[in-house]
Amino acid sequence: MVDLRFLSINRRERAIFDGVLRLLDTVTRTVDSFDASVSAFARGDAKSAEVVEKVFDGETEADAIHRELGTKIAEGAFFGGVREDMLNLLEKIDDIADSAKDAARFLSQDSRLTAEARSTLGSAAMRSFISALKSSVAALTSLVQALEQGKSEALAKVTAVEDFEEEADAHKDILLKALFSSNESMDPVTVIQLRDFIFVADNIADNAEDASDVILVLIAKGYG
Amino acid sequence: MDELLVGLAAVLTFLFGWNNSSFLIGNLRGAGSLSFAAAIILSVLGLLVGALLEGSKMAATLAGSLALSTTYSVLLAVMIVSISLAFVLTLLDLPVSFSMIMVGAFLGATYAAGIPINLGRSSEVIGFWFLAPLATALITFGIYESTTSFASRFGILAVDSMNRAGAVVSGLAVSYTLGANNLGLFYAATGILAASAPVDYTVVLVLIIAGTVGIVALGRTALGGTMGDKMLTLSPQGVFSAFVASSIVVWVGTQFAFPVSISQCLLGGMLGAAYSRIVSVVNRRLVGDTLSLWVAAPLVAFTSSYLLVSLL
């Protein structure tokens, strides 16, 4: 790795790159809050609504960072041929926070998800599913950090995001199978809501993977 | 120098600035390295320095090279045919090879005027036209492999800085070589004695101003150019390699007073860069159309100027 920081010819781009890491940090905290909100709901914690609010706040913060960085790129940062890719990358990262918010909405006070959903939300399969979702975001952060080091370092990490996305998919299948084949009688509305919750939450990993695909395009264009 | 011929050369240079604005400033603007005004200044500077330092090497390209002598009517026919063809092709948004049109027109007019054509020299020039894109493709391949290998050792920010700096360097190289080769060729058609008389810097300045007006007035929309945008998809290093390799080949052509088209070289270079990667997107139809145009344009120029001189 060769450090050209002393040249200071890429101050604007460095600020944006640092901003992307800041966005990822916010997104990671948002997904962590989402994880905490699922646990709180499963426990029947009275403060679960407060934790859900943290997810909403995190998504709002991510939106603000996304908007700020997008404007800077549109103003002329980065080589013309990759500006669109950088904007796509920001969009996909922001979509992760959006997915966390959409999924957390199922756990908010005005949700129709009732206490009978708690056992599913607190199940080991759900824990594994959410763990895979979080890992996909962590792998994406690691991939973006590697972009600053060079092509081989980035390429070595590009498949990790996809691996976690596939792992999340596998856990999602287990959860859906358990939901539809359960002998326990569950309100059909709860079944539908849990199914939708799982699908929406899975978008966290899907968007992380989409972001890694954009990074692959950047690498193909000689970046990283 | 003849005032009418100088005036017509200025019109031709205006069209040259318009048609080549995608190469002269489009790459710089597309890369986002420079503002429109800065891109214009850089390209005009390149054209000026190229024309002043090496343009004289092209002064004997037509009369005194392809033919031992020339006449006023031959040069007039060359200008009229070149301007007409260049204008139509530019309106159709196709890259024009000014060199090929002018050489075709000069040979046609010279033949019609009964002036002996230097077949050996003509063969060399036409042979170089075939060699130039192939040589550019090979050089591009070498530069591309080196730059991509070099860039892979750096992170995203350093690569981005290199790409933006590379766009400036390659843009300057292209404008310099175009100034030397093409503006030198236009200068050669401004008078019967252009090849033998001392360089008239006033004429050079007139041509530079005309070219600048062409770029400024009609090049504002040039953000990529036909080749970069429509024919194939290349990475920033691919475009840089093709531009630098094309500049090298055009510069070599200038040293031997071969009029050569930068768009011809760039096509070879860009295809060389595109095919050096496993994955490439090439618009084969547009490539075919451009290649056909390069064969057809000098033949049309030859025939038109032959008929024009015969009629005159």
PDB file of C-alpha atoms in Angstrom, chain A:
ATOM      1  CA  MET A   1       0.000   0.000   0.000  1.00  0.00           C
ATOM      2  CA  VAL A   2       1.317   3.414  -0.974  1.00  0.00           C
ATOM      3  CA  ASP A   3       0.033   6.430   0.939  1.00  0.00           C
ATOM      4  CA  LEU A   4      -0.322   9.577  -1.166  1.00  0.00           C
ATOM      5  CA  ARG A   5      -2.093  11.534   1.563  1.00  0.00           C
ATOM      6  CA  PHE A   6       0.715  14.081   1.684  1.00  0.00           C
ATOM      7  CA  LEU A   7      -0.069  15.246  -1.833  1.00  0.00           C
ATOM      8  CA  SER A   8      -3.409  16.728  -0.683  1.00  0.00           C
ATOM      9  CA  ILE A   9      -4.723  16.700  -4.237  1.00  0.00           C
ATOM     10  CA  ASN A  10      -7.669  14.566  -3.229  1.00  0.00           C
ATOM     11  CA  ARG A  11      -8.891  16.429  -0.161  1.00  0.00           C
ATOM     12  CA  ARG A  12     -12.462  16.597  -1.448  1.00  0.00           C
ATOM     13  CA  GLU A  13     -12.484  12.898  -2.363  1.00  0.00           C
ATOM     14  CA  ARG A  14     -10.929  11.937   0.984  1.00  0.00           C
ATOM     15  CA  ALA A  15     -13.665  13.863   2.789  1.00  0.00           C
ATOM     16  CA  ILE A  16     -16.269  11.927   0.826  1.00  0.00           C
ATOM     17  CA  PHE A  17     -14.557   8.598   1.426  1.00  0.00           C
ATOM     18  CA  ASP A  18     -14.424   9.364   5.158  1.00  0.00           C
ATOM     19  CA  GLY A  19     -18.093  10.315   4.852  1.00  0.00           C
ATOM     20  CA  VAL A  20     -18.887   6.910   3.338  1.00  0.00           C
ATOM     21  CA  LEU A  21     -17.263   5.276   6.375  1.00  0.00           C
ATOM     22  CA  ARG A  22     -19.277   7.613   8.617  1.00  0.00           C
ATOM     23  CA  LEU A  23     -22.436   6.576   6.772  1.00  0.00           C
ATOM     24  CA  LEU A  24     -21.515   2.920   7.239  1.00  0.00           C
ATOM     25  CA  ASP A  25     -20.934   3.527  10.935  1.00  0.00           C
ATOM     26  CA  THR A  26     -24.397   5.107  11.235  1.00  0.00           C
ATOM     27  CA  VAL A  27     -25.944   2.251   9.252  1.00  0.00           C
ATOM     28  CA  THR A  28     -24.199  -0.293  11.480  1.00  0.00           C
ATOM     29  CA  ARG A  29     -25.565   1.426  14.605  1.00  0.00           C
ATOM     30  CA  THR A  30     -29.024   1.475  13.013  1.00  0.00           C
ATOM     31  CA  VAL A  31     -28.882  -2.265  12.341  1.00  0.00           C
ATOM     32  CA  ASP A  32     -27.590  -2.840  15.884  1.00  0.00           C
ATOM     33  CA  SER A  33     -30.576  -0.869  17.204  1.00  0.00           C
ATOM     34  CA  PHE A  34     -32.835  -2.977  15.010  1.00  0.00           C
ATOM     35  CA  ASP A  35     -31.298  -6.103  16.554  1.00  0.00           C
ATOM     36  CA  ALA A  36     -31.868  -4.654  20.033  1.00  0.00           C
ATOM     37  CA  SER A  37     -35.478  -3.782  19.167  1.00  0.00           C
ATOM     38  CA  VAL A  38     -36.186  -7.381  18.054  1.00  0.00           C
ATOM     39  CA  SER A  39     -34.682  -8.718  21.309  1.00  0.00           C
ATOM     40  CA  ALA A  40     -36.634  -6.206  23.401  1.00  0.00           C
ATOM     41  CA  PHE A  41     -39.902  -7.089  21.655  1.00  0.00           C
ATOM     42  CA  ALA A  42     -39.223 -10.807  22.080  1.00  0.00           C
ATOM     43  CA  ARG A  43     -38.620 -10.286  25.793  1.00  0.00           C
ATOM     44  CA  GLY A  44     -41.776  -8.245  26.088  1.00  0.00           C
ATOM     45  CA  ASP A  45     -39.701  -5.342  27.291  1.00  0.00           C
ATOM     46  CA  ALA A  46     -41.885  -2.288  27.866  1.00  0.00           C
ATOM     47  CA  LYS A  47     -39.113  -0.080  26.502  1.00  0.00           C
ATOM     48  CA  SER A  48     -39.009  -1.828  23.126  1.00  0.00           C
ATOM     49  CA  ALA A  49     -40.756   1.147  21.504  1.00  0.00           C
ATOM     50  CA  GLU A  50     -37.899   3.405  22.638  1.00  0.00           C
ATOM     51  CA  VAL A  51     -35.370   1.094  21.016  1.00  0.00           C
ATOM     52  CA  VAL A  52     -37.391   1.138  17.804  1.00  0.00           C
ATOM     53  CA  GLU A  53     -37.191   4.938  17.879  1.00  0.00           C
ATOM     54  CA  LYS A  54     -33.385   4.606  17.831  1.00  0.00           C
ATOM     55  CA  VAL A  55     -33.674   2.703  14.548  1.00  0.00           C
ATOM     56  CA  PHE A  56     -35.809   5.487  13.110  1.00  0.00           C
ATOM     57  CA  ASP A  57     -33.340   8.128  14.328  1.00  0.00           C
ATOM     58  CA  GLY A  58     -30.416   6.194  12.841  1.00  0.00           C
ATOM     59  CA  GLU A  59     -32.170   6.001   9.467  1.00  0.00           C
ATOM     60  CA  THR A  60     -32.829   9.750   9.537  1.00  0.00           C
ATOM     61  CA  GLU A  61     -29.156  10.398  10.329  1.00  0.00           C
ATOM     62  CA  ALA A  62     -28.080   8.093   7.500  1.00  0.00           C
ATOM     63  CA  ASP A  63     -30.376   9.951   5.103  1.00  0.00           C
ATOM     64  CA  ALA A  64     -28.768  13.254   6.053  1.00  0.00           C
ATOM     65  CA  ILE A  65     -25.232  11.914   5.511  1.00  0.00           C
ATOM     66  CA  HIS A  66     -26.303  10.328   2.230  1.00  0.00           C
ATOM     67  CA  ARG A  67     -27.748  13.619   1.018  1.00  0.00           C
ATOM     68  CA  GLU A  68     -24.653  15.591   2.029  1.00  0.00           C
ATOM     69  CA  LEU A  69     -22.251  13.187   0.309  1.00  0.00           C
ATOM     70  CA  GLY A  70     -24.426  12.884  -2.788  1.00  0.00           C
ATOM     71  CA  THR A  71     -24.404  16.653  -3.215  1.00  0.00           C
ATOM     72  CA  LYS A  72     -20.609  16.798  -2.908  1.00  0.00           C
ATOM     73  CA  ILE A  73     -20.175  14.100  -5.545  1.00  0.00           C
ATOM     74  CA  ALA A  74     -22.645  15.796  -7.881  1.00  0.00           C
ATOM     75  CA  GLU A  75     -20.660  19.018  -7.471  1.00  0.00           C
ATOM     76  CA  GLY A  76     -17.666  17.349  -9.133  1.00  0.00           C
ATOM     77  CA  ALA A  77     -15.764  15.103  -6.765  1.00  0.00           C
ATOM     78  CA  PHE A  78     -14.169  11.941  -8.191  1.00  0.00           C
ATOM     79  CA  PHE A  79     -13.389  11.068 -11.805  1.00  0.00           C
ATOM     80  CA  GLY A  80     -16.421  11.669 -14.036  1.00  0.00           C
ATOM     81  CA  GLY A  81     -16.714   8.022 -15.061  1.00  0.00           C
ATOM     82  CA  VAL A  82     -17.184   6.738 -11.512  1.00  0.00           C
ATOM     83  CA  ARG A  83     -19.392   9.426  -9.983  1.00  0.00           C
ATOM     84  CA  GLU A  84     -22.497   7.461 -10.862  1.00  0.00           C
ATOM     85  CA  ASP A  85     -21.021   4.375  -9.203  1.00  0.00           C
ATOM     86  CA  MET A  86     -20.183   6.346  -6.072  1.00  0.00           C
ATOM     87  CA  LEU A  87     -23.746   7.677  -5.950  1.00  0.00           C
ATOM     88  CA  ASN A  88     -25.057   4.120  -6.408  1.00  0.00           C
ATOM     89  CA  LEU A  89     -22.841   2.920  -3.584  1.00  0.00           C
ATOM     90  CA  LEU A  90     -24.200   5.615  -1.251  1.00  0.00           C
ATOM     91  CA  GLU A  91     -27.744   4.751  -2.281  1.00  0.00           C
ATOM     92  CA  LYS A  92     -27.283   1.058  -1.546  1.00  0.00           C
ATOM     93  CA  ILE A  93     -25.676   1.733   1.830  1.00  0.00           C
ATOM     94  CA  ASP A  94     -28.516   4.067   2.734  1.00  0.00           C
ATOM     95  CA  ASP A  95     -31.006   1.389   1.618  1.00  0.00           C
ATOM     96  CA  ILE A  96     -29.617  -0.856   4.376  1.00  0.00           C
ATOM     97  CA  ALA A  97     -30.757   1.660   6.999  1.00  0.00           C
ATOM     98  CA  ASP A  98     -34.080   2.037   5.180  1.00  0.00           C
ATOM     99  CA  SER A  99     -34.600  -1.744   5.362  1.00  0.00           C
ATOM    100  CA  ALA A 100     -33.772  -1.774   9.074  1.00  0.00           C
ATOM    101  CA  LYS A 101     -36.324   0.989   9.617  1.00  0.00           C
ATOM    102  CA  ASP A 102     -38.976  -0.766   7.519  1.00  0.00           C
ATOM    103  CA  ALA A 103     -38.444  -3.987   9.448  1.00  0.00           C
ATOM    104  CA  ALA A 104     -38.452  -2.185  12.815  1.00  0.00           C
ATOM    105  CA  ARG A 105     -41.790  -0.597  11.903  1.00  0.00           C
ATOM    106  CA  PHE A 106     -43.348  -4.040  12.463  1.00  0.00           C
ATOM    107  CA  LEU A 107     -42.212  -3.808  16.093  1.00  0.00           C
ATOM    108  CA  SER A 108     -43.408  -0.267  16.738  1.00  0.00           C
ATOM    109  CA  GLN A 109     -46.315   0.618  18.995  1.00  0.00           C
ATOM    110  CA  ASP A 110     -48.807   0.939  16.179  1.00  0.00           C
ATOM    111  CA  SER A 111     -47.895  -2.480  14.766  1.00  0.00           C
ATOM    112  CA  ARG A 112     -50.462  -5.272  14.787  1.00  0.00           C
ATOM    113  CA  LEU A 113     -47.748  -7.770  15.688  1.00  0.00           C
ATOM    114  CA  THR A 114     -48.993  -9.305  18.943  1.00  0.00           C
ATOM    115  CA  ALA A 115     -47.427 -11.126  21.849  1.00  0.00           C
ATOM    116  CA  GLU A 116     -47.848 -14.496  20.101  1.00  0.00           C
ATOM    117  CA  ALA A 117     -45.084 -13.472  17.690  1.00  0.00           C
ATOM    118  CA  ARG A 118     -42.576 -13.247  20.518  1.00  0.00           C
ATOM    119  CA  SER A 119     -41.541 -16.883  20.436  1.00  0.00           C
ATOM    120  CA  THR A 120     -40.635 -16.610  16.717  1.00  0.00           C
ATOM    121  CA  LEU A 121     -38.773 -13.329  17.219  1.00  0.00           C
ATOM    122  CA  GLY A 122     -36.865 -14.748  20.145  1.00  0.00           C
ATOM    123  CA  SER A 123     -36.052 -18.068  18.502  1.00  0.00           C
ATOM    124  CA  ALA A 124     -32.507 -19.272  17.906  1.00  0.00           C
ATOM    125  CA  ALA A 125     -33.162 -19.249  14.151  1.00  0.00           C
ATOM    126  CA  MET A 126     -34.142 -15.562  14.345  1.00  0.00           C
ATOM    127  CA  ARG A 127     -30.973 -14.780  16.318  1.00  0.00           C
ATOM    128  CA  SER A 128     -28.870 -16.524  13.664  1.00  0.00           C
ATOM    129  CA  PHE A 129     -30.757 -14.703  10.909  1.00  0.00           C
ATOM    130  CA  ILE A 130     -30.157 -11.274  12.448  1.00  0.00           C
ATOM    131  CA  SER A 131     -26.567 -12.169  13.227  1.00  0.00           C
ATOM    132  CA  ALA A 132     -26.007 -12.951   9.518  1.00  0.00           C
ATOM    133  CA  LEU A 133     -27.635  -9.635   8.585  1.00  0.00           C
ATOM    134  CA  LYS A 134     -25.284  -7.756  10.910  1.00  0.00           C
ATOM    135  CA  SER A 135     -22.291  -9.705   9.616  1.00  0.00           C
ATOM    136  CA  SER A 136     -23.124  -8.720   6.032  1.00  0.00           C
ATOM    137  CA  VAL A 137     -23.006  -5.036   7.034  1.00  0.00           C
ATOM    138  CA  ALA A 138     -19.747  -5.552   8.936  1.00  0.00           C
ATOM    139  CA  ALA A 139     -18.266  -7.314   5.885  1.00  0.00           C
ATOM    140  CA  LEU A 140     -19.340  -4.409   3.683  1.00  0.00           C
ATOM    141  CA  THR A 141     -17.623  -1.937   6.027  1.00  0.00           C
ATOM    142  CA  SER A 142     -14.474  -4.028   5.905  1.00  0.00           C
ATOM    143  CA  LEU A 143     -14.691  -4.110   2.085  1.00  0.00           C
ATOM    144  CA  VAL A 144     -15.040  -0.323   1.814  1.00  0.00           C
ATOM    145  CA  GLN A 145     -12.061   0.125   4.153  1.00  0.00           C
ATOM    146  CA  ALA A 146     -10.052  -2.238   1.944  1.00  0.00           C
ATOM    147  CA  LEU A 147     -10.720   0.003  -1.073  1.00  0.00           C
ATOM    148  CA  GLU A 148      -8.241   2.426   0.407  1.00  0.00           C
ATOM    149  CA  GLN A 149      -5.540  -0.243   0.449  1.00  0.00           C
ATOM    150  CA  GLY A 150      -5.606  -1.630  -3.073  1.00  0.00           C
ATOM    151  CA  LYS A 151      -7.177  -3.984  -5.549  1.00  0.00           C
ATOM    152  CA  SER A 152      -6.026  -7.320  -4.135  1.00  0.00           C
ATOM    153  CA  GLU A 153      -7.085  -6.380  -0.591  1.00  0.00           C
ATOM    154  CA  ALA A 154     -10.542  -5.322  -1.809  1.00  0.00           C
ATOM    155  CA  LEU A 155     -11.027  -8.362  -4.035  1.00  0.00           C
ATOM    156  CA  ALA A 156     -10.168 -10.654  -1.139  1.00  0.00           C
ATOM    157  CA  LYS A 157     -13.096  -9.220   0.826  1.00  0.00           C
ATOM    158  CA  VAL A 158     -15.673  -8.786  -1.898  1.00  0.00           C
ATOM    159  CA  THR A 159     -17.076 -12.328  -1.571  1.00  0.00           C
ATOM    160  CA  ALA A 160     -17.512 -12.112   2.203  1.00  0.00           C
ATOM    161  CA  VAL A 161     -20.595  -9.891   1.882  1.00  0.00           C
ATOM    162  CA  GLU A 162     -22.165 -12.344  -0.543  1.00  0.00           C
ATOM    163  CA  ASP A 163     -21.379 -15.244   1.785  1.00  0.00           C
ATOM    164  CA  PHE A 164     -23.221 -13.559   4.662  1.00  0.00           C
ATOM    165  CA  GLU A 165     -26.113 -12.662   2.382  1.00  0.00           C
ATOM    166  CA  GLU A 166     -26.439 -16.327   1.423  1.00  0.00           C
ATOM    167  CA  GLU A 167     -26.195 -17.310   5.075  1.00  0.00           C
ATOM    168  CA  ALA A 168     -29.024 -14.892   5.875  1.00  0.00           C
ATOM    169  CA  ASP A 169     -31.037 -16.382   3.016  1.00  0.00           C
ATOM    170  CA  ALA A 170     -30.558 -19.869   4.464  1.00  0.00           C
ATOM    171  CA  HIS A 171     -31.745 -18.709   7.900  1.00  0.00           C
ATOM    172  CA  LYS A 172     -34.664 -16.915   6.283  1.00  0.00           C
ATOM    173  CA  ASP A 173     -35.744 -20.161   4.609  1.00  0.00           C
ATOM    174  CA  ILE A 174     -35.585 -21.979   7.964  1.00  0.00           C
ATOM    175  CA  LEU A 175     -37.667 -19.249   9.617  1.00  0.00           C
ATOM    176  CA  LEU A 176     -40.294 -19.253   6.880  1.00  0.00           C
ATOM    177  CA  LYS A 177     -40.503 -23.033   6.911  1.00  0.00           C
ATOM    178  CA  ALA A 178     -40.995 -23.007  10.674  1.00  0.00           C
ATOM    179  CA  LEU A 179     -43.590 -20.254  10.390  1.00  0.00           C
ATOM    180  CA  PHE A 180     -45.703 -22.046   7.791  1.00  0.00           C
ATOM    181  CA  SER A 181     -45.386 -25.572   9.207  1.00  0.00           C
ATOM    182  CA  SER A 182     -45.973 -24.708  12.866  1.00  0.00           C
ATOM    183  CA  ASN A 183     -48.538 -26.850  14.651  1.00  0.00           C
ATOM    184  CA  GLU A 184     -49.331 -24.008  17.013  1.00  0.00           C
ATOM    185  CA  SER A 185     -52.406 -22.078  16.003  1.00  0.00           C
ATOM    186  CA  MET A 186     -51.359 -18.543  15.217  1.00  0.00           C
ATOM    187  CA  ASP A 187     -53.457 -15.622  14.083  1.00  0.00           C
ATOM    188  CA  PRO A 188     -53.169 -15.506  10.264  1.00  0.00           C
ATOM    189  CA  VAL A 189     -52.467 -11.776  10.446  1.00  0.00           C
ATOM    190  CA  THR A 190     -49.525 -12.476  12.753  1.00  0.00           C
ATOM    191  CA  VAL A 191     -48.238 -15.119  10.334  1.00  0.00           C
ATOM    192  CA  ILE A 192     -48.445 -12.660   7.437  1.00  0.00           C
ATOM    193  CA  GLN A 193     -46.797  -9.911   9.475  1.00  0.00           C
ATOM    194  CA  LEU A 194     -43.958 -12.171  10.592  1.00  0.00           C
ATOM    195  CA  ARG A 195     -43.443 -13.324   7.013  1.00  0.00           C
ATOM    196  CA  ASP A 196     -43.298  -9.716   5.804  1.00  0.00           C
ATOM    197  CA  PHE A 197     -40.982  -8.819   8.681  1.00  0.00           C
ATOM    198  CA  ILE A 198     -38.554 -11.575   7.657  1.00  0.00           C
ATOM    199  CA  PHE A 199     -38.633 -10.521   4.004  1.00  0.00           C
ATOM    200  CA  VAL A 200     -38.089  -6.841   4.799  1.00  0.00           C
ATOM    201  CA  ALA A 201     -35.309  -7.579   7.293  1.00  0.00           C
ATOM    202  CA  ASP A 202     -33.613  -9.769   4.704  1.00  0.00           C
ATOM    203  CA  ASN A 203     -33.304  -6.673   2.505  1.00  0.00           C
ATOM    204  CA  ILE A 204     -30.570  -5.521   4.905  1.00  0.00           C
ATOM    205  CA  ALA A 205     -28.249  -8.239   3.600  1.00  0.00           C
ATOM    206  CA  ASP A 206     -29.555  -7.898   0.036  1.00  0.00           C
ATOM    207  CA  ASN A 207     -28.699  -4.195  -0.003  1.00  0.00           C
ATOM    208  CA  ALA A 208     -25.284  -4.881   1.531  1.00  0.00           C
ATOM    209  CA  GLU A 209     -24.668  -7.327  -1.294  1.00  0.00           C
ATOM    210  CA  ASP A 210     -25.878  -4.805  -3.887  1.00  0.00           C
ATOM    211  CA  ALA A 211     -23.410  -2.292  -2.414  1.00  0.00           C
ATOM    212  CA  SER A 212     -20.607  -4.844  -2.741  1.00  0.00           C
ATOM    213  CA  ASP A 213     -21.615  -5.340  -6.398  1.00  0.00           C
ATOM    214  CA  VAL A 214     -21.176  -1.605  -6.980  1.00  0.00           C
ATOM    215  CA  ILE A 215     -17.717  -1.864  -5.415  1.00  0.00           C
ATOM    216  CA  LEU A 216     -16.945  -4.696  -7.812  1.00  0.00           C
ATOM    217  CA  VAL A 217     -17.830  -2.359 -10.694  1.00  0.00           C
ATOM    218  CA  LEU A 218     -15.465   0.255  -9.229  1.00  0.00           C
ATOM    219  CA  ILE A 219     -12.683  -2.336  -9.032  1.00  0.00           C
ATOM    220  CA  ALA A 220     -13.393  -3.378 -12.637  1.00  0.00           C
ATOM    221  CA  LYS A 221     -12.935   0.274 -13.624  1.00  0.00           C
ATOM    222  CA  GLY A 222      -9.481   0.215 -12.104  1.00  0.00           C
ATOM    223  CA  TYR A 223     -10.451   1.625  -8.725  1.00  0.00           C
ATOM    224  CA  GLY A 224      -9.316   0.013  -5.544  1.00  0.00           C
TER     225      GLY A 224
END
